[in-house]
Short mmCIF file of N, CA and C in Angstrom, two decimals:
data_model
loop_
_atom_site.label_atom_id
_atom_site.label_comp_id
_atom_site.label_asym_id
_atom_site.label_seq_id
_atom_site.Cartn_x
_atom_site.Cartn_y
_atom_site.Cartn_z
N MET A 1 164.85 45.35 60.62
CA MET A 1 165.84 45.33 61.57
C MET A 1 165.44 45.40 63.09
N ALA A 2 163.83 45.48 63.03
CA ALA A 2 163.49 45.51 64.91
C ALA A 2 163.38 44.12 65.40
N VAL A 3 163.05 43.16 64.50
CA VAL A 3 163.94 41.51 64.83
C VAL A 3 165.15 41.50 65.61
N ARG A 4 166.16 42.24 64.45
CA ARG A 4 167.53 41.84 65.69
C ARG A 4 167.61 42.56 66.55
N ARG A 5 167.06 43.36 66.67
CA ARG A 5 167.20 44.49 67.60
C ARG A 5 166.29 43.72 69.03
N GLY A 6 165.58 43.56 68.02
CA GLY A 6 164.74 42.08 69.38
C GLY A 6 165.20 41.37 69.96
N ALA A 7 166.13 40.31 69.12
CA ALA A 7 167.07 39.49 69.62
C ALA A 7 168.21 39.86 70.38
N VAL A 8 168.86 40.80 70.11
CA VAL A 8 170.22 41.57 70.62
C VAL A 8 169.28 41.47 72.57
N ARG A 9 168.25 42.29 72.44
CA ARG A 9 167.88 42.48 74.25
C ARG A 9 167.40 41.26 74.83
N GLY A 10 167.18 40.14 73.93
CA GLY A 10 166.57 39.07 74.22
C GLY A 10 168.34 38.51 75.30
N VAL A 11 169.32 38.37 74.17
CA VAL A 11 170.48 37.78 74.65
C VAL A 11 171.21 38.97 75.70
N VAL A 12 170.73 40.01 75.13
CA VAL A 12 171.26 41.17 76.95
C VAL A 12 169.83 40.28 78.08
N VAL A 13 168.76 40.11 77.70
CA VAL A 13 168.29 40.07 78.86
C VAL A 13 168.74 38.36 79.44
N ALA A 14 169.10 37.44 78.86
CA ALA A 14 169.67 35.96 79.47
C ALA A 14 170.36 36.42 80.08
N GLY A 15 171.53 37.35 79.38
CA GLY A 15 173.00 37.42 80.28
C GLY A 15 172.62 38.94 81.59
N LEU A 16 171.55 39.11 81.58
CA LEU A 16 172.04 39.48 83.03
C LEU A 16 170.89 38.59 84.14
N LEU A 17 170.09 37.59 83.33
CA LEU A 17 169.22 36.40 84.74
C LEU A 17 170.36 35.58 84.50
N ALA A 18 171.66 35.39 84.05
CA ALA A 18 172.34 34.23 84.56
C ALA A 18 173.52 34.81 85.44
N LEU A 19 173.59 36.14 85.11
CA LEU A 19 174.09 37.05 85.96
C LEU A 19 173.54 36.80 87.45
N ALA A 20 172.24 36.94 87.50
CA ALA A 20 171.17 36.61 88.86
C ALA A 20 171.43 35.56 89.08
N CYS A 21 170.80 35.04 88.89
CA CYS A 21 171.28 33.34 89.19
C CYS A 21 172.56 32.75 89.15
N ALA A 22 173.77 33.23 89.00
CA ALA A 22 174.90 33.24 89.56
C ALA A 22 175.08 33.51 90.47
N ALA A 23 174.49 35.11 90.99
CA ALA A 23 174.56 35.55 92.07
C ALA A 23 174.22 34.05 93.57
N GLN A 24 172.62 34.34 92.95
CA GLN A 24 172.09 33.75 94.03
C GLN A 24 172.88 32.01 93.92
N ALA A 25 173.96 31.76 93.47
CA ALA A 25 174.20 30.45 93.35
C ALA A 25 175.71 30.78 94.88
N GLY A 26 175.82 31.41 94.44
CA GLY A 26 177.13 31.65 95.86
C GLY A 26 178.58 31.99 95.23
N PRO A 27 179.29 32.33 96.23
CA PRO A 27 180.24 32.95 95.55
C PRO A 27 181.66 31.36 94.50
N GLY A 28 181.98 31.93 94.23
CA GLY A 28 183.07 30.47 93.08
C GLY A 28 182.21 30.20 91.83
N ALA A 29 180.77 30.62 91.79
CA ALA A 29 179.87 29.53 91.03
C ALA A 29 180.14 30.36 89.44
N TRP A 30 180.72 31.66 89.61
CA TRP A 30 180.81 32.35 88.43
C TRP A 30 181.90 32.59 88.10
N ALA A 31 182.69 32.40 86.82
CA ALA A 31 184.07 32.97 86.75
C ALA A 31 184.10 34.69 86.00
N PRO A 32 185.12 35.08 86.41
CA PRO A 32 185.23 36.23 85.17
C PRO A 32 185.06 36.09 83.54
N GLY A 33 185.03 36.87 83.31
CA GLY A 33 184.79 37.06 81.92
C GLY A 33 183.33 36.21 81.48
N GLY A 34 182.30 36.35 82.15
CA GLY A 34 180.85 35.93 82.06
C GLY A 34 180.78 34.34 81.73
N ALA A 35 181.53 33.17 81.79
CA ALA A 35 181.49 31.38 82.04
C ALA A 35 181.72 31.45 83.26
N TRP A 36 180.54 30.30 82.88
CA TRP A 36 181.18 29.23 84.62
C TRP A 36 182.37 28.82 84.83
N ALA A 37 182.55 29.01 85.80
CA ALA A 37 183.72 28.35 85.89
C ALA A 37 183.58 26.46 85.71
N ALA A 38 184.78 26.72 85.55
CA ALA A 38 184.92 25.21 85.13
C ALA A 38 185.17 23.95 86.23
N GLY A 39 184.61 22.74 86.27
CA GLY A 39 184.22 22.41 87.48
C GLY A 39 183.26 22.75 88.82
N SER A 40 182.52 23.85 88.35
CA SER A 40 181.76 24.69 89.44
C SER A 40 180.65 23.40 89.54
N GLY A 41 180.21 22.50 88.80
CA GLY A 41 178.73 21.78 88.47
C GLY A 41 177.81 22.38 89.17
N ARG A 42 177.62 23.56 89.19
CA ARG A 42 176.42 24.54 89.80
C ARG A 42 176.06 25.12 88.28
N GLY A 43 174.82 24.44 87.91
CA GLY A 43 174.61 25.42 86.15
C GLY A 43 175.18 25.52 85.07
N ALA A 44 176.55 23.99 85.34
CA ALA A 44 177.04 24.37 84.03
C ALA A 44 176.35 23.70 82.90
N GLY A 45 176.63 24.20 81.61
CA GLY A 45 175.79 23.29 80.46
C GLY A 45 176.74 22.84 79.89
N PRO A 46 177.00 22.83 78.38
CA PRO A 46 177.67 22.03 77.98
C PRO A 46 179.50 22.70 78.02
N GLU A 47 180.09 21.61 77.68
CA GLU A 47 181.43 22.55 77.51
C GLU A 47 182.03 23.13 76.32
N ALA A 48 182.38 24.24 76.16
CA ALA A 48 182.45 24.85 74.68
C ALA A 48 183.56 25.92 74.94
N ASP A 49 184.12 26.14 74.45
CA ASP A 49 186.10 26.93 74.27
C ASP A 49 185.96 27.91 73.13
N VAL A 50 184.83 29.35 74.09
CA VAL A 50 184.95 29.93 72.85
C VAL A 50 186.12 30.93 72.79
N ALA A 51 186.65 31.38 71.65
CA ALA A 51 187.92 32.53 71.03
C ALA A 51 187.50 34.01 70.66
N TYR A 52 187.98 34.46 70.82
CA TYR A 52 187.72 35.86 69.30
C TYR A 52 189.41 35.92 69.17
N HIS A 53 188.96 35.96 67.65
CA HIS A 53 190.65 36.65 66.97
C HIS A 53 189.76 37.74 66.41
N GLY A 54 190.86 39.14 66.40
CA GLY A 54 190.93 40.59 65.33
C GLY A 54 191.96 40.84 65.20
N ARG A 55 191.20 42.60 65.46
CA ARG A 55 192.20 43.24 64.94
C ARG A 55 191.27 44.62 65.31
N VAL A 56 192.00 45.97 65.77
CA VAL A 56 191.44 47.07 66.96
C VAL A 56 192.35 48.11 65.77
N THR A 57 191.98 48.88 65.55
CA THR A 57 192.32 50.27 64.53
C THR A 57 191.79 51.18 64.89
N LEU A 58 192.85 52.66 65.20
CA LEU A 58 192.19 53.82 66.00
C LEU A 58 192.31 54.97 64.84
N SER A 59 191.90 55.76 64.48
CA SER A 59 192.39 56.84 63.39
C SER A 59 191.40 57.72 63.82
N GLN A 60 191.33 59.48 64.01
CA GLN A 60 191.57 60.38 64.13
C GLN A 60 190.13 60.58 65.18
N GLY A 61 189.82 59.79 66.05
CA GLY A 61 188.13 59.81 66.27
C GLY A 61 187.64 58.42 66.62
N ARG A 62 188.33 57.36 65.29
CA ARG A 62 186.96 56.67 65.22
C ARG A 62 188.35 55.61 66.02
N LEU A 63 187.72 54.33 65.74
CA LEU A 63 187.76 53.26 66.63
C LEU A 63 187.39 52.39 65.84
N ARG A 64 188.03 51.25 65.04
CA ARG A 64 187.16 50.00 64.11
C ARG A 64 187.60 48.87 65.37
N VAL A 65 187.15 48.18 65.21
CA VAL A 65 186.90 46.56 65.82
C VAL A 65 186.40 45.80 64.86
N TRP A 66 187.18 44.38 64.63
CA TRP A 66 186.65 43.60 64.06
C TRP A 66 187.12 42.51 64.14
N MET A 67 186.23 41.76 64.33
CA MET A 67 186.73 39.93 65.45
C MET A 67 186.19 38.67 64.79
N VAL A 68 186.35 37.78 64.65
CA VAL A 68 185.68 36.83 64.04
C VAL A 68 185.36 36.00 65.63
N PRO A 69 184.13 35.61 66.29
CA PRO A 69 184.16 34.10 67.09
C PRO A 69 184.75 33.22 67.05
N GLU A 70 185.12 31.99 67.56
CA GLU A 70 185.76 30.69 67.33
C GLU A 70 184.61 29.64 68.47
N ASN A 71 184.91 28.71 68.00
CA ASN A 71 184.50 27.27 69.27
C ASN A 71 185.20 26.27 69.28
N GLU A 72 186.46 25.63 69.52
CA GLU A 72 186.93 24.52 69.55
C GLU A 72 185.82 23.67 70.44
N GLY A 73 184.86 23.59 70.56
CA GLY A 73 184.59 22.68 71.46
C GLY A 73 184.62 21.83 73.21
N PRO A 74 183.63 21.14 73.59
CA PRO A 74 183.46 19.71 72.55
C PRO A 74 181.55 20.21 72.06
N ALA A 75 180.82 21.26 72.41
CA ALA A 75 179.77 21.04 72.13
C ALA A 75 179.63 22.59 71.11
N ALA A 76 178.73 22.65 70.57
CA ALA A 76 178.07 23.32 69.71
C ALA A 76 177.35 24.87 70.46
N LEU A 77 177.50 26.10 70.25
CA LEU A 77 176.44 26.61 70.92
C LEU A 77 175.45 27.55 70.47
N ALA A 78 174.43 27.63 70.58
CA ALA A 78 173.28 28.47 69.73
C ALA A 78 173.51 30.33 69.36
N ASN A 79 174.30 30.36 70.90
CA ASN A 79 174.84 31.82 70.53
C ASN A 79 175.58 32.03 71.77
N ALA A 80 176.27 33.63 71.83
CA ALA A 80 176.88 33.88 72.78
C ALA A 80 177.82 35.16 72.66
N THR A 81 177.24 36.48 73.86
CA THR A 81 177.70 37.72 73.36
C THR A 81 179.16 38.09 73.52
N VAL A 82 179.50 38.73 73.08
CA VAL A 82 180.73 39.59 73.36
C VAL A 82 180.57 41.18 73.70
N ARG A 83 181.41 41.36 74.60
CA ARG A 83 181.35 42.64 75.30
C ARG A 83 183.04 43.31 74.29
N VAL A 84 182.82 44.29 74.46
CA VAL A 84 184.04 45.48 73.83
C VAL A 84 183.73 46.98 74.79
N ARG A 85 185.13 46.71 75.62
CA ARG A 85 184.77 48.20 76.67
C ARG A 85 186.00 49.03 76.47
N LEU A 86 186.12 50.01 76.37
CA LEU A 86 186.80 51.03 75.78
C LEU A 86 187.32 52.19 77.13
N SER A 87 188.58 52.39 77.34
CA SER A 87 188.92 53.51 78.49
C SER A 87 188.00 54.54 77.42
N ALA A 88 187.84 55.37 76.76
CA ALA A 88 187.44 56.28 76.34
C ALA A 88 185.89 56.52 75.76
N ASP A 89 185.18 57.71 75.89
CA ASP A 89 183.60 57.57 76.09
C ASP A 89 183.42 57.58 74.36
N LEU A 90 182.01 56.52 74.59
CA LEU A 90 181.80 56.72 73.37
C LEU A 90 180.94 57.98 72.35
N ALA A 91 181.13 58.45 71.45
CA ALA A 91 179.70 59.37 70.93
C ALA A 91 178.97 59.08 71.45
N ASP A 92 177.41 60.20 71.58
CA ASP A 92 176.54 60.05 71.61
C ASP A 92 175.80 58.84 71.05
N ARG A 93 176.09 59.28 69.51
CA ARG A 93 175.15 58.63 68.37
C ARG A 93 176.60 57.72 67.43
N GLN A 94 175.99 56.86 67.77
CA GLN A 94 176.54 55.53 66.97
C GLN A 94 175.64 54.51 66.13
N GLU A 95 176.43 54.07 65.17
CA GLU A 95 175.75 52.92 63.55
C GLU A 95 176.21 51.60 64.44
N LEU A 96 175.83 50.94 65.24
CA LEU A 96 176.05 49.97 65.42
C LEU A 96 175.72 48.55 64.35
N ALA A 97 177.01 47.63 64.26
CA ALA A 97 176.20 46.74 63.32
C ALA A 97 175.12 45.82 63.71
N ASP A 98 174.34 45.12 62.56
CA ASP A 98 173.46 44.32 62.90
C ASP A 98 173.66 43.29 64.44
N GLY A 99 173.03 42.64 65.41
CA GLY A 99 172.69 41.72 66.63
C GLY A 99 174.03 42.73 67.26
N CYS A 100 174.20 43.84 67.68
CA CYS A 100 175.14 44.74 68.19
C CYS A 100 174.08 45.95 69.01
N ALA A 101 174.77 45.82 70.41
CA ALA A 101 173.80 46.89 71.43
C ALA A 101 175.06 48.00 71.82
N ARG A 102 174.37 49.52 72.80
CA ARG A 102 175.14 49.85 73.34
C ARG A 102 174.94 49.47 74.63
N ALA A 103 175.77 48.96 75.71
CA ALA A 103 175.58 48.52 76.90
C ALA A 103 176.12 49.74 77.72
N GLY A 104 176.42 50.63 78.03
CA GLY A 104 176.65 51.70 78.14
C GLY A 104 177.96 52.88 78.01
N ALA A 105 178.24 54.18 78.45
CA ALA A 105 179.59 54.86 78.03
C ALA A 105 180.38 54.61 77.00
N ARG A 106 180.74 53.11 77.42
CA ARG A 106 182.16 52.89 76.69
C ARG A 106 181.56 51.01 76.80
N GLU A 107 180.60 51.56 76.45
CA GLU A 107 180.76 49.50 76.29
C GLU A 107 179.64 49.50 75.55
N VAL A 108 180.24 47.96 74.50
CA VAL A 108 179.11 47.54 73.44
C VAL A 108 178.99 46.03 73.45
N VAL A 109 177.88 45.34 73.15
CA VAL A 109 177.99 44.01 72.96
C VAL A 109 177.35 43.54 71.75
N CYS A 110 178.07 42.25 71.61
CA CYS A 110 177.24 41.79 70.24
C CYS A 110 177.12 40.18 70.27
N GLU A 111 176.04 39.52 69.84
CA GLU A 111 175.71 38.66 69.37
C GLU A 111 176.87 38.06 68.90
N THR A 112 176.92 36.37 69.09
CA THR A 112 178.23 36.14 67.58
C THR A 112 176.88 35.16 66.62
N GLY A 113 175.70 34.74 66.95
CA GLY A 113 175.17 33.75 65.92
C GLY A 113 175.71 32.55 66.87
N PRO A 114 175.16 31.18 66.48
CA PRO A 114 175.58 30.23 65.74
C PRO A 114 177.00 30.26 66.47
N LEU A 115 177.44 29.54 67.31
CA LEU A 115 179.20 28.69 66.93
C LEU A 115 179.35 27.19 67.22
N PRO A 116 179.41 26.81 65.85
CA PRO A 116 178.89 25.25 65.29
C PRO A 116 180.66 24.93 66.51
N LEU A 117 180.59 23.33 66.50
CA LEU A 117 181.78 22.91 66.92
C LEU A 117 182.83 22.75 66.43
N HIS A 118 184.23 23.46 66.40
CA HIS A 118 185.26 23.86 65.45
C HIS A 118 185.63 24.37 64.83
N GLY A 119 183.98 25.72 64.90
CA GLY A 119 183.97 26.33 63.64
C GLY A 119 183.51 27.71 64.13
N ARG A 120 183.49 28.64 63.24
CA ARG A 120 183.38 30.17 63.42
C ARG A 120 181.89 30.69 63.23
N GLY A 121 181.73 31.35 64.17
CA GLY A 121 180.93 32.09 64.01
C GLY A 121 180.75 32.74 62.86
N ARG A 122 179.52 34.07 63.36
CA ARG A 122 179.82 35.62 62.33
C ARG A 122 180.73 36.67 62.21
N HIS A 123 181.34 37.27 61.18
CA HIS A 123 182.39 38.14 61.61
C HIS A 123 181.74 39.46 62.16
N ILE A 124 182.42 40.41 63.19
CA ILE A 124 181.44 41.60 63.49
C ILE A 124 182.62 41.89 63.65
N GLY A 125 182.24 43.09 63.14
CA GLY A 125 182.51 44.34 62.22
C GLY A 125 181.96 45.90 63.52
N LEU A 126 182.71 46.92 63.97
CA LEU A 126 182.16 48.06 64.59
C LEU A 126 183.37 48.85 63.97
N ALA A 127 182.73 50.23 63.78
CA ALA A 127 183.62 51.27 63.60
C ALA A 127 182.44 51.90 64.24
N LEU A 128 183.29 52.26 65.78
CA LEU A 128 182.90 53.43 66.35
C LEU A 128 183.32 54.85 66.40
N ALA A 129 182.50 55.70 66.94
CA ALA A 129 183.15 57.38 66.98
C ALA A 129 183.38 57.32 68.43
N LEU A 130 184.50 57.85 68.53
CA LEU A 130 184.24 58.67 70.12
C LEU A 130 184.15 59.80 70.60
N ALA A 131 183.66 60.08 71.63
CA ALA A 131 183.19 61.30 72.20
C ALA A 131 184.76 62.40 71.98
N GLU A 132 185.65 61.72 72.48
CA GLU A 132 186.88 63.23 71.86
C GLU A 132 187.89 62.26 71.26
N ARG A 133 188.80 63.06 70.59
CA ARG A 133 189.51 61.97 70.11
C ARG A 133 191.22 61.62 71.17
N PRO A 134 191.15 60.88 71.38
CA PRO A 134 192.27 59.45 72.38
C PRO A 134 193.72 60.31 71.72
N ALA A 135 194.73 60.02 72.52
CA ALA A 135 195.88 60.01 71.84
C ALA A 135 195.79 58.21 72.14
N GLU A 136 195.62 57.83 72.19
CA GLU A 136 195.22 55.91 72.39
C GLU A 136 193.76 55.24 73.13
N VAL A 137 193.85 54.24 72.68
CA VAL A 137 192.76 53.57 73.16
C VAL A 137 192.76 52.27 73.96
N LEU A 138 192.57 51.95 74.87
CA LEU A 138 192.21 50.72 75.78
C LEU A 138 191.62 49.67 75.63
N VAL A 139 191.30 49.00 74.74
CA VAL A 139 190.21 48.31 74.14
C VAL A 139 189.65 46.35 75.15
N ARG A 140 189.46 46.25 76.15
CA ARG A 140 189.00 44.72 76.46
C ARG A 140 187.73 44.48 76.19
N ILE A 141 188.26 43.41 75.22
CA ILE A 141 187.33 42.37 74.60
C ILE A 141 187.22 41.02 75.67
N ASP A 142 185.75 40.39 75.98
CA ASP A 142 185.65 38.65 77.02
C ASP A 142 184.29 38.61 76.02
N THR A 143 183.75 37.60 76.69
CA THR A 143 182.67 37.12 77.00
C THR A 143 181.46 37.49 77.65
N TRP A 144 180.56 37.52 77.56
CA TRP A 144 180.26 38.55 78.25
C TRP A 144 178.93 37.72 78.94
N TRP A 145 178.83 36.74 77.78
CA TRP A 145 176.97 35.92 78.19
C TRP A 145 177.65 34.43 77.24
N ASN A 146 177.58 32.80 77.50
CA ASN A 146 178.64 32.14 76.72
C ASN A 146 176.83 31.23 76.53
N GLY A 147 175.78 31.45 77.20
CA GLY A 147 174.36 30.48 77.50
C GLY A 147 174.94 29.01 78.21
N GLY A 148 175.24 30.00 79.65
CA GLY A 148 175.79 29.01 80.90
C GLY A 148 176.68 28.03 80.10
N ALA A 149 177.50 27.56 79.13
CA ALA A 149 178.42 27.10 78.78
C ALA A 149 179.86 26.26 79.62
N THR A 150 180.24 25.68 80.21
CA THR A 150 181.79 26.05 80.38
C THR A 150 182.42 25.62 79.61
N ASP A 151 183.24 26.67 80.03
CA ASP A 151 184.66 27.16 79.44
C ASP A 151 185.82 26.87 80.10
N ARG A 152 187.13 25.99 80.00
CA ARG A 152 188.05 26.51 80.76
C ARG A 152 189.06 26.99 80.71
N ASP A 153 189.17 27.26 79.20
CA ASP A 153 190.50 28.23 78.89
C ASP A 153 189.90 29.34 78.55
N LEU A 154 189.69 29.93 79.75
CA LEU A 154 188.84 31.31 79.58
C LEU A 154 189.87 32.60 79.21
N ALA A 155 191.62 32.46 78.48
CA ALA A 155 192.38 32.69 78.25
C ALA A 155 192.29 33.75 77.01
N ASP A 156 191.94 32.98 76.14
CA ASP A 156 191.75 32.81 74.56
C ASP A 156 190.38 33.39 74.37
N ASN A 157 189.63 33.94 75.51
CA ASN A 157 187.86 34.85 74.81
C ASN A 157 188.03 35.72 75.89
N ASP A 158 189.17 36.82 76.44
CA ASP A 158 189.73 37.53 77.04
C ASP A 158 190.93 38.64 76.04
N HIS A 159 190.91 39.71 75.80
CA HIS A 159 191.87 40.24 75.29
C HIS A 159 191.93 41.38 75.75
N LEU A 160 192.99 42.05 75.87
CA LEU A 160 193.38 43.42 75.93
C LEU A 160 194.14 44.02 75.22
N VAL A 161 193.69 45.45 74.77
CA VAL A 161 194.72 45.80 73.73
C VAL A 161 195.01 47.28 73.54
N LEU A 162 195.96 47.89 73.77
CA LEU A 162 196.22 49.29 73.62
C LEU A 162 195.97 49.48 72.33
N ALA A 163 195.45 50.37 71.60
CA ALA A 163 195.06 50.93 69.90
C ALA A 163 195.88 52.90 70.34
N LEU A 164 196.97 52.86 69.54
CA LEU A 164 197.28 54.10 69.81
C LEU A 164 196.83 54.74 68.19
N ASP A 165 196.96 56.07 68.22
CA ASP A 165 195.86 57.32 67.22
C ASP A 165 196.36 57.59 65.56
N THR A 166 197.16 56.17 65.31
CA THR A 166 197.89 55.64 64.08
C THR A 166 197.55 55.43 63.13
N GLY A 167 196.35 54.82 62.46
CA GLY A 167 195.76 54.04 62.18
C GLY A 167 196.45 52.72 61.96
N ASP A 168 196.98 52.29 62.23
CA ASP A 168 197.66 50.71 62.84
C ASP A 168 196.96 49.82 63.11
N ALA A 169 197.36 48.39 62.38
CA ALA A 169 196.11 47.66 62.99
C ALA A 169 196.37 46.76 64.10
N TYR A 170 196.03 46.38 65.49
CA TYR A 170 196.77 46.12 66.74
C TYR A 170 196.17 44.51 66.58
N ALA A 171 196.71 43.49 66.38
CA ALA A 171 195.54 41.78 66.39
C ALA A 171 195.82 41.43 67.23
N PHE A 172 194.59 40.83 67.81
CA PHE A 172 194.55 39.68 68.97
C PHE A 172 193.82 38.56 68.88
#
C-alpha cells in the first residue's frame, strides 16, 4: 500500500512541477484541462488523445464514479492523472481506490496507469462519502496531468455531469 501511495505522490508532484514549468513558459503554453496546447511548440511531448468514459451515481450521500481512461494515440503514455471535482464537500474520512489521493475538500486525483496506443487504462472506481446529503452534485472529470503530451482533442477528456440523488447512473 505504501508503494502505491508513493507512486500517486510522485504523479501529483510531477503534475505540480509541470504546472510550474508551464507558468514559466508564459501565456498560451498551457491549455485548460492540464494538457499542453496543440501546436504550442514549448515542452510538448508525444501526441496522445486521452479520453474518459464512465458513469456517475448519487444515492443517499454517496457518490460513485466509475470510469475507464482511453488513449487514441498516436503515441502511448506511461501514465496520466485524472481529476474528479465536486460541487459538494467530501466527508472527512474516505476509503479511496489504489492509485487515488484526495487533493482538496472537493477534489480527488487518480493515476490512470499505462495508456497504450489505441487502448484502455485501468478501470477506476470511486465510492465517495459526502459531508452532507445533497439533492444533486455537479461532477467535473478532466485530465490533471498527462506527462506533457500534446492532446489536440480536449473535448473527450473534460466532462461535466449533474448527478441527482436518485440512484440513477449518468453516463459520460
